[in-house]
Short mmCIF file of C-alpha atoms in Angstrom, two decimals:
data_model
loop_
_atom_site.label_atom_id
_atom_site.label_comp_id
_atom_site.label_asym_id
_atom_site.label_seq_id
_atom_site.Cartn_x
_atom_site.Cartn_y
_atom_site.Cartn_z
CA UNK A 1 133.94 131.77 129.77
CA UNK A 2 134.84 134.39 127.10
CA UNK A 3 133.33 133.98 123.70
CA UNK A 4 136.80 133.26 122.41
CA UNK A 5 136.86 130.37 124.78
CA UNK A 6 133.29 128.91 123.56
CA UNK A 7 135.24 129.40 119.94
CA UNK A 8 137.63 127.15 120.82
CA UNK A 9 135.79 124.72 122.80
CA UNK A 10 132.77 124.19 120.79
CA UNK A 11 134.58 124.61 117.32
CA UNK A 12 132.15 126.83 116.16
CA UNK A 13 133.42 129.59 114.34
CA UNK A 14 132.70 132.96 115.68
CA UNK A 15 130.54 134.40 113.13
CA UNK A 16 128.59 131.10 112.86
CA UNK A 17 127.62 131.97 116.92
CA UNK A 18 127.10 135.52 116.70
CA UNK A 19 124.37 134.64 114.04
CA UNK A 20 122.53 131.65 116.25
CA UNK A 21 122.92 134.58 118.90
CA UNK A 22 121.31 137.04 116.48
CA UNK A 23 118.73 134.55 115.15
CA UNK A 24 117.65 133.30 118.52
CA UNK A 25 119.35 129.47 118.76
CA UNK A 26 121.97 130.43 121.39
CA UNK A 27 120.79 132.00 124.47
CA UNK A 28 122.50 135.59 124.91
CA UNK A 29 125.56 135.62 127.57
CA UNK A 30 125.91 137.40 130.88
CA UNK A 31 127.10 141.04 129.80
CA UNK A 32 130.27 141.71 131.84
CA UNK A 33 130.66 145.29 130.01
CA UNK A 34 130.22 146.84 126.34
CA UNK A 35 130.63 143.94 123.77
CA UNK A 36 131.73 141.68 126.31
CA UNK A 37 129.41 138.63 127.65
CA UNK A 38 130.35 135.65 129.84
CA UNK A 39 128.75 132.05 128.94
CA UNK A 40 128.69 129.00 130.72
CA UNK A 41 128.25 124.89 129.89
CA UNK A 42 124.66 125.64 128.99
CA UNK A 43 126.02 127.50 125.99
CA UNK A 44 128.61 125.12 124.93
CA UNK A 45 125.94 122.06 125.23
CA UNK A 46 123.66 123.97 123.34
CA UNK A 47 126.03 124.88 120.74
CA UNK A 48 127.18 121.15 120.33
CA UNK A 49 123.58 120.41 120.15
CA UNK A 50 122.98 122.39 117.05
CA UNK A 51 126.25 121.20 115.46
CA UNK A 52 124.74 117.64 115.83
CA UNK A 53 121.60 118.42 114.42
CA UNK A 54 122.79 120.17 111.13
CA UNK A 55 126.15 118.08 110.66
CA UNK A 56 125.15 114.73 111.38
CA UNK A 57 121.30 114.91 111.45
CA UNK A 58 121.09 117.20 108.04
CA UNK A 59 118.22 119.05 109.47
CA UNK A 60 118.18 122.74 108.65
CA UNK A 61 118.50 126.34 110.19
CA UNK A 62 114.52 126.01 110.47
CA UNK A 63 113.97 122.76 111.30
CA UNK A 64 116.41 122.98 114.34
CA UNK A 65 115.40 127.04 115.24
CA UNK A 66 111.77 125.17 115.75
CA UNK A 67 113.23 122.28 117.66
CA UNK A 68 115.23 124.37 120.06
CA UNK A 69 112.09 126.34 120.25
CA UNK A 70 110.12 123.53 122.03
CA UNK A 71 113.50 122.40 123.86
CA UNK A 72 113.33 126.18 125.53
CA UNK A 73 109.49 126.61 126.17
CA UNK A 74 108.42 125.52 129.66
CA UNK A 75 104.84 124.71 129.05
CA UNK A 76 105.71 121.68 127.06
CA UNK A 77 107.02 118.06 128.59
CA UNK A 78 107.25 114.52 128.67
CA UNK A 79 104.97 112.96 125.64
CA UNK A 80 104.10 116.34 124.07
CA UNK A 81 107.03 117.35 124.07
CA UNK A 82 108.26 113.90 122.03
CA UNK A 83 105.61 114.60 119.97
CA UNK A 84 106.67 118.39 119.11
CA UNK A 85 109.95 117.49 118.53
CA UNK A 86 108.89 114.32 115.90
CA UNK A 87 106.77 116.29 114.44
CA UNK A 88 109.26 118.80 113.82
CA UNK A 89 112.06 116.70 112.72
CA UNK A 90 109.96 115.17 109.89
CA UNK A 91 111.20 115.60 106.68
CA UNK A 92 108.76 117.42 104.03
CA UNK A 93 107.67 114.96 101.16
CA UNK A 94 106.20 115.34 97.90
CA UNK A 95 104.54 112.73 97.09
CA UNK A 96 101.16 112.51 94.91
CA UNK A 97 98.45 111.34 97.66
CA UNK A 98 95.50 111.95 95.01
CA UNK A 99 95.26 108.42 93.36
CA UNK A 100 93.14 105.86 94.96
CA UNK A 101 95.83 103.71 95.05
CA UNK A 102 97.58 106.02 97.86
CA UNK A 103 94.48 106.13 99.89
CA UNK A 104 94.63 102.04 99.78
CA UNK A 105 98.29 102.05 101.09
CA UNK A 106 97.59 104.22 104.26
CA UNK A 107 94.58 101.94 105.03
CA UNK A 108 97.16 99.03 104.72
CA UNK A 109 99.75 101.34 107.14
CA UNK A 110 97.10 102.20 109.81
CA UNK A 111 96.21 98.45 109.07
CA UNK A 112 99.77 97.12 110.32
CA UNK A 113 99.53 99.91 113.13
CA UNK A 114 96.42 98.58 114.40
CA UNK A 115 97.76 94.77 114.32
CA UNK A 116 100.69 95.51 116.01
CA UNK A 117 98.74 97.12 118.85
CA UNK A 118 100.23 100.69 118.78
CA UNK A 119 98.43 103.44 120.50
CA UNK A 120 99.35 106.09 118.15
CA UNK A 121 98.02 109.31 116.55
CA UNK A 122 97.07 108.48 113.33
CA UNK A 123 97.31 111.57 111.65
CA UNK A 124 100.95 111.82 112.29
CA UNK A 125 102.92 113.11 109.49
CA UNK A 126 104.97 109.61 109.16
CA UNK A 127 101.98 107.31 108.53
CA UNK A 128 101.58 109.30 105.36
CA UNK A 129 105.26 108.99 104.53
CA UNK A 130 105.25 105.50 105.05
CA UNK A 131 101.76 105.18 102.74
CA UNK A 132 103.56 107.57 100.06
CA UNK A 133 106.70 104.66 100.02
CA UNK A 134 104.42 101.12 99.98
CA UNK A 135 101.94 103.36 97.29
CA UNK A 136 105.74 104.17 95.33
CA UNK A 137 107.16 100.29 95.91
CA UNK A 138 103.81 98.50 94.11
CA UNK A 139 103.74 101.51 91.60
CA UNK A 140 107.26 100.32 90.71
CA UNK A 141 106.18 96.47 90.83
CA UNK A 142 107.92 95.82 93.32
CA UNK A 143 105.59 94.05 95.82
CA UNK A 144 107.57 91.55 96.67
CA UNK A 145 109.33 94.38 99.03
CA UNK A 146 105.97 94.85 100.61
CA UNK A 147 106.40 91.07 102.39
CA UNK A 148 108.95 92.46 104.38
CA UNK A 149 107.04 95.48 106.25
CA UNK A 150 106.01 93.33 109.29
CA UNK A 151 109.84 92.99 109.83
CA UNK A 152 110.39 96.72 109.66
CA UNK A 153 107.74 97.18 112.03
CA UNK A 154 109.28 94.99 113.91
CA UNK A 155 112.73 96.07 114.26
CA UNK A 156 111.16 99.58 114.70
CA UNK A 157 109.13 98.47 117.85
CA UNK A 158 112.00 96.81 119.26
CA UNK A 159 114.20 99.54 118.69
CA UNK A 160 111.94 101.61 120.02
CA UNK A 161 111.31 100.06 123.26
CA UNK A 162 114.65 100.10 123.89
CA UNK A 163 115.14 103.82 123.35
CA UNK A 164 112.31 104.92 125.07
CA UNK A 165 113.62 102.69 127.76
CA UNK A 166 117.19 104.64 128.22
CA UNK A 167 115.46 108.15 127.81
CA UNK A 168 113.46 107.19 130.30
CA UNK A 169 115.97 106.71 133.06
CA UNK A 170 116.79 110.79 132.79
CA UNK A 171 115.71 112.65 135.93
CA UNK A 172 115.48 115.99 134.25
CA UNK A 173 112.92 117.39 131.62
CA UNK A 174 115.23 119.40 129.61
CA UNK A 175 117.15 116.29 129.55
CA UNK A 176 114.77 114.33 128.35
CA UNK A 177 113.92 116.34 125.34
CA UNK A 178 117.13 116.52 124.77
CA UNK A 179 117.60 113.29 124.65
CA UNK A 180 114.61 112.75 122.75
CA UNK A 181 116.08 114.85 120.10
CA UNK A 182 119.06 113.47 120.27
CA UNK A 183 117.99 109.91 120.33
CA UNK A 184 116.13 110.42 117.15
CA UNK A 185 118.19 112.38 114.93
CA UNK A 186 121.45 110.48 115.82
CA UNK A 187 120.04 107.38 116.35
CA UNK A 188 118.52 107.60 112.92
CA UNK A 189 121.57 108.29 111.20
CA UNK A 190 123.49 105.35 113.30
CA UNK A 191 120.10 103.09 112.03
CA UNK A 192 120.19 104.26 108.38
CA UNK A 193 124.43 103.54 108.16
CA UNK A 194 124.52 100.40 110.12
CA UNK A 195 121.84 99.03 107.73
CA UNK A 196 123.58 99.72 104.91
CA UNK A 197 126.78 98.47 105.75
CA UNK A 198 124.78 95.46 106.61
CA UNK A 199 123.57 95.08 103.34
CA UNK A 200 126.65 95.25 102.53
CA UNK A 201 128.19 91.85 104.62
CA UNK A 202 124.77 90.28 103.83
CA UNK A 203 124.85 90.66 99.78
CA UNK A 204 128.70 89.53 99.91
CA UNK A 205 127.20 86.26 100.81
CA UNK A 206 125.61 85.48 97.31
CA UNK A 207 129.08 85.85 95.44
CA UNK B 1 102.21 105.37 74.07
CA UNK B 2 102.33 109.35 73.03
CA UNK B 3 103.72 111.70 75.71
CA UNK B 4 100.32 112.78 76.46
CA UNK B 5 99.63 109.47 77.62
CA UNK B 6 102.93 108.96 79.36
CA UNK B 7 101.67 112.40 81.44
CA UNK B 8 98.77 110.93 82.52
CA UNK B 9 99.65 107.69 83.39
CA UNK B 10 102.38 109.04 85.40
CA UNK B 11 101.49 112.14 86.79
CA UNK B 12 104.00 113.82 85.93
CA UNK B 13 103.53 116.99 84.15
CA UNK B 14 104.62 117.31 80.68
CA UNK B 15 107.49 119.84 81.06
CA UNK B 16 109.08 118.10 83.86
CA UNK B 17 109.17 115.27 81.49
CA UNK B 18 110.63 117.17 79.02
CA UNK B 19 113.54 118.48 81.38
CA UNK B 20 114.19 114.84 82.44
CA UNK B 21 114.74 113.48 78.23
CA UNK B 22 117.09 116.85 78.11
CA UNK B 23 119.06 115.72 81.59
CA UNK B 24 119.09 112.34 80.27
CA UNK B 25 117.31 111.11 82.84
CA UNK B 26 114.61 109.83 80.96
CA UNK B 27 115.94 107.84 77.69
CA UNK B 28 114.46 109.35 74.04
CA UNK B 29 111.01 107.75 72.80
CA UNK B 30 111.29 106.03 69.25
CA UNK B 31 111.25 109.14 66.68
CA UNK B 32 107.62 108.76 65.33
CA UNK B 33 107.63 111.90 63.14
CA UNK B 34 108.75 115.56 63.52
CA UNK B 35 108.54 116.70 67.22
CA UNK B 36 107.04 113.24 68.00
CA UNK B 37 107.56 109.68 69.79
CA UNK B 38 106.46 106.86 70.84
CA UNK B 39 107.42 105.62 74.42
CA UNK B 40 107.32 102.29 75.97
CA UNK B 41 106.25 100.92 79.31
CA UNK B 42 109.99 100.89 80.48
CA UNK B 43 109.87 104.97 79.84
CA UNK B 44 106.47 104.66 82.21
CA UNK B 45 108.55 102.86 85.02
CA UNK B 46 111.88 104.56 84.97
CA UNK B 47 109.27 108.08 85.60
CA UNK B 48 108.22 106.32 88.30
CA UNK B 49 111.53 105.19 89.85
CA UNK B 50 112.75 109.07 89.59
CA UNK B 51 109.60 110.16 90.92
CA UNK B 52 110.12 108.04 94.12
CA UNK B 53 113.61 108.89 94.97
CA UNK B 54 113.12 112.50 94.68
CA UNK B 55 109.59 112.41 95.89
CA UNK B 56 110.11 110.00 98.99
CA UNK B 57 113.44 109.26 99.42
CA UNK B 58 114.10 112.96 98.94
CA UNK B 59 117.21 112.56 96.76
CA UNK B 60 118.26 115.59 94.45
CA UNK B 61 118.10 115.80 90.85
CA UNK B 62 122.22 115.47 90.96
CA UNK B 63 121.85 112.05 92.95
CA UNK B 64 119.19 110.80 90.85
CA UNK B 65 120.98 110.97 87.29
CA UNK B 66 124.24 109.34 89.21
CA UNK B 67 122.20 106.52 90.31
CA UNK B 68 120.39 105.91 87.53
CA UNK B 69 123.75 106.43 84.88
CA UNK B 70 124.80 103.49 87.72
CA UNK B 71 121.74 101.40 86.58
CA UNK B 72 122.22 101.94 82.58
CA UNK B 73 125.84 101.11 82.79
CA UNK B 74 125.68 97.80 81.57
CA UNK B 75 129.19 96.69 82.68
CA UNK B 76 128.60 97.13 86.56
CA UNK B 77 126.31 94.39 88.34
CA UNK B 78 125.83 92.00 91.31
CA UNK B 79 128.07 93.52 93.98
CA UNK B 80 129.21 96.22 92.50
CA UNK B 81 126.59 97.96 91.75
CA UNK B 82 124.90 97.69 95.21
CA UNK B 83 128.34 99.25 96.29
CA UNK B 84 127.97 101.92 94.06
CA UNK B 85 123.77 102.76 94.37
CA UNK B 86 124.93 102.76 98.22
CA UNK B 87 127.58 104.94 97.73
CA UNK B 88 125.30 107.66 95.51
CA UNK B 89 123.09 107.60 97.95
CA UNK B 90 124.80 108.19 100.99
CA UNK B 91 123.66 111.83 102.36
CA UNK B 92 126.85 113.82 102.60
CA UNK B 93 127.90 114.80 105.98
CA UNK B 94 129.55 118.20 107.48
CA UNK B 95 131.03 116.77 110.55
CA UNK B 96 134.14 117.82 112.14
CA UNK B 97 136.19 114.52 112.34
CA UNK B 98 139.51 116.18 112.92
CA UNK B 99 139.36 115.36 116.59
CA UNK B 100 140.95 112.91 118.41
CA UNK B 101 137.63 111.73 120.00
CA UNK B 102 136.47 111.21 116.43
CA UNK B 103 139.16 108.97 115.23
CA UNK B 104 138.28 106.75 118.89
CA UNK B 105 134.29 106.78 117.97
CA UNK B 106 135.47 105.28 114.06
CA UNK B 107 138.12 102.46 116.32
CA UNK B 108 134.45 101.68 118.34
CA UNK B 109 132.37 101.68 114.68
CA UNK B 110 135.08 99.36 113.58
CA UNK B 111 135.14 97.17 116.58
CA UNK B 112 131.56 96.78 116.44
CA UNK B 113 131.70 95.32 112.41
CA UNK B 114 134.06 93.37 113.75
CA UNK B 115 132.55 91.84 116.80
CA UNK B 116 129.70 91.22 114.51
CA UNK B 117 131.72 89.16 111.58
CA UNK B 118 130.30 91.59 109.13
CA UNK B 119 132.95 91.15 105.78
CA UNK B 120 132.76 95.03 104.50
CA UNK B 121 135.06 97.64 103.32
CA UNK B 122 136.11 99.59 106.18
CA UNK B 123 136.35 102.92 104.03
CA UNK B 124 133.01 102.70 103.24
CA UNK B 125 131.34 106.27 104.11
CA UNK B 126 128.82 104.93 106.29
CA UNK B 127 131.72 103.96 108.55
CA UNK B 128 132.70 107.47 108.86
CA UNK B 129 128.67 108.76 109.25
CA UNK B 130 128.20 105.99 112.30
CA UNK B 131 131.18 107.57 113.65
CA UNK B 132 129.74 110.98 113.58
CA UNK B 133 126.87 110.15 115.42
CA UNK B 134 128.87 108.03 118.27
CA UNK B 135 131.14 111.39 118.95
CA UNK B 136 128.15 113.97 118.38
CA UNK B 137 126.47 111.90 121.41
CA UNK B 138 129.15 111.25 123.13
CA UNK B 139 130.06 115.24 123.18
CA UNK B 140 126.60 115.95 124.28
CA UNK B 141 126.97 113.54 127.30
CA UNK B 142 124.47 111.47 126.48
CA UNK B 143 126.53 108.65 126.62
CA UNK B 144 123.78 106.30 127.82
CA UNK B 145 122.23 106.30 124.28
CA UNK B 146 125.73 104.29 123.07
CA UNK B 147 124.40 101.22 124.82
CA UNK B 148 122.04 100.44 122.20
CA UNK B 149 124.51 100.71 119.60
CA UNK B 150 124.56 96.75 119.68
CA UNK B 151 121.17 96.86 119.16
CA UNK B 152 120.97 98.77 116.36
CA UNK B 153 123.69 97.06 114.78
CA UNK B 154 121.15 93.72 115.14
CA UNK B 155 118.87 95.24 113.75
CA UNK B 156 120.61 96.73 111.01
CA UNK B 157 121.75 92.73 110.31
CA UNK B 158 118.32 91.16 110.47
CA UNK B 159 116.90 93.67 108.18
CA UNK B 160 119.22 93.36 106.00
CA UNK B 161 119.36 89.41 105.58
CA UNK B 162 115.83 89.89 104.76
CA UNK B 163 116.30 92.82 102.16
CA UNK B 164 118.85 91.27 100.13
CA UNK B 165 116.85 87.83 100.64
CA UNK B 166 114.19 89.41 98.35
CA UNK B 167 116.52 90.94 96.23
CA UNK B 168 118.25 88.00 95.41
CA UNK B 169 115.00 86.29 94.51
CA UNK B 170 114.86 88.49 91.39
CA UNK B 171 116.21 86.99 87.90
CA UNK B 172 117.40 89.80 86.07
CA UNK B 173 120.24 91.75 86.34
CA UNK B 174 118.32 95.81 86.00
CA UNK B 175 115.13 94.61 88.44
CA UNK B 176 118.59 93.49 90.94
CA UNK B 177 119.99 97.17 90.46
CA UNK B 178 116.55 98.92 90.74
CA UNK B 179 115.38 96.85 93.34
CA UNK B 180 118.67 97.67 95.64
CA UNK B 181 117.83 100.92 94.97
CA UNK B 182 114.15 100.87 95.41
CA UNK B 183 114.66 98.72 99.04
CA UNK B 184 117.46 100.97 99.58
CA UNK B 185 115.47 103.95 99.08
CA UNK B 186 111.99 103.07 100.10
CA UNK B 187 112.84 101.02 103.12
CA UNK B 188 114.70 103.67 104.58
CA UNK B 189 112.27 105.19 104.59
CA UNK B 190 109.72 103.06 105.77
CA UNK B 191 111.85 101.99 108.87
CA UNK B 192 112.86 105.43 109.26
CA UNK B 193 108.97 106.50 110.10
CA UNK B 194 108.15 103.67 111.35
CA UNK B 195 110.48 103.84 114.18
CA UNK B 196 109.04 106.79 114.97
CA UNK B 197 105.72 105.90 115.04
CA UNK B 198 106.65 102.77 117.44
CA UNK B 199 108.48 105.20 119.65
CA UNK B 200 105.22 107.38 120.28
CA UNK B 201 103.53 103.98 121.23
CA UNK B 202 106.63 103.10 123.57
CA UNK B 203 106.17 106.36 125.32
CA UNK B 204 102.68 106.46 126.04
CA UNK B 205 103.15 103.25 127.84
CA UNK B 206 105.11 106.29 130.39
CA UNK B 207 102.11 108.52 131.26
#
């Protein structure tokens, strides 16, 4: 199809394209003569992709540019991959990690890792960010929100099993990361609303 | 306490402090003489509640002052104000929902509040960001993720009976408000990185 087409199919405007063609996101066409370029499904699919990362999954030019990058190279699949693409889509933090305090809550993190029997890296990015919001919670004197992490953990394993599980069923490798990327930026965002609109029906209870 | 103290208990650096009393995030100290005042322990916690929502929930200085004008306003509480700390903190969305394909993945959000007896305000923009996600996947053809959309959505329920459990245990009124926002916050993002944590441990059951 003609660029004009992708336009219209993709609702991406044409400048937006020519600069993920420019900056690398969008593969170049097939030239068909000067200016001219034919592109096919993989360029639409790609093009939704990055739509879906930045619209609904807020990530940035950056974040997804480094993303796509470990979609596209070939050396990388299956767990790495999944691991690339987490690491990636981690969202920077700020938080103070010098008190001892903070040092106490990842103990109590890799802690609940280790009870619920999950063969992870621990030097992942997100067992800090989960130390950084127990460390915040009891800083705030909160603790009582602390009794409810083995439930989190809970819901997260369950969840996801069950993703894993679905992802797993692909045949193809570029699927999979696709789906990998997919399944945690969107699913996150389905997660994150659902819950509060759950919050919502259970708080309307204690009227 | 002096400032100085207030710095160092905190950790937050003196001229931040100062730009936070300007914004009004941060009410004044009792005048104790020319350029001085005396602050309290509640000036010690509210520092720490903005540190945590910019710091790990990643909220922006804009977001911060509405939610915490929210908390200060003395005529909102109970119901409301959960409505309204959920409703600041909502991440706005860039999605293109004039499609017809949209407007069908918002009939399938709604069906699925409905099918699971959740009483909540249908115009709530969480509706509309669930929605997103359902017709981002659904445009990528990854239409197998939807079938866990039922599973989220029990999820989403359980934690959430919990969460507001807890809340509700609280006496007062401004620990309610703070602690919506806090759980809110916080055990996004908790869940959030814990899910991806259990998903590395879900996939390495695949090598």
């Amino acid at each position: 199809m003609k660029v004009g087409e992708l336009v219209e199919r993709s609702g991406v405007p044409l400048p937006t394209i020519k600069y993920y063609l420019r900056e690398g996101l969008l593969p170049a066409g097939t030239p068909t003569g000067r200016n001219q370029a034919d592109y096919g499904p993989e360029h639409l699919r790609r093009l939704r992709l990055i739509r879906a990362l930045i619209d609904v999954g807020g990530l940035g030019i950056t974040a997804v540019k480094e993303v796509l990058r470990s979609v596209d190279d070939p050396r990388q699949f299956g767990h790495e991959v999944r691991g690339t693409a987490h690491y990636l889509l981690t969202r920077p933090t700020r938080a103070d990690r010098s008190a001892p305090e903070w040092e106490q809550a990842r103990a109590e993190v890799l802690d609940l890792i280790r009870r619920r029997g999950w063969h992870v890296y621990p030097d992942r990015p997100e067992v800090d960010q989960v130390a950084d919001a127990v460390h915040a919670i009891r800083a705030l004197g909160q603790d009582d929100l602390l009794t409810l992490l083995d439930r989190y953990a809970e819901s997260a394993e369950q969840l996801a099993e069950a993703e894993v599980g679905v992802v797993m069923q692909r045949p193809d490798r570029a699927g999979t990361v696709e789906a990998v990327i997919t399944g945690t930026v969107l699913g996150e965002a389905i997660l994150v609303a659902l819950r509060r609109i759950a919050q919502e029906h259970a708080s309307s209870k204690y009227q």
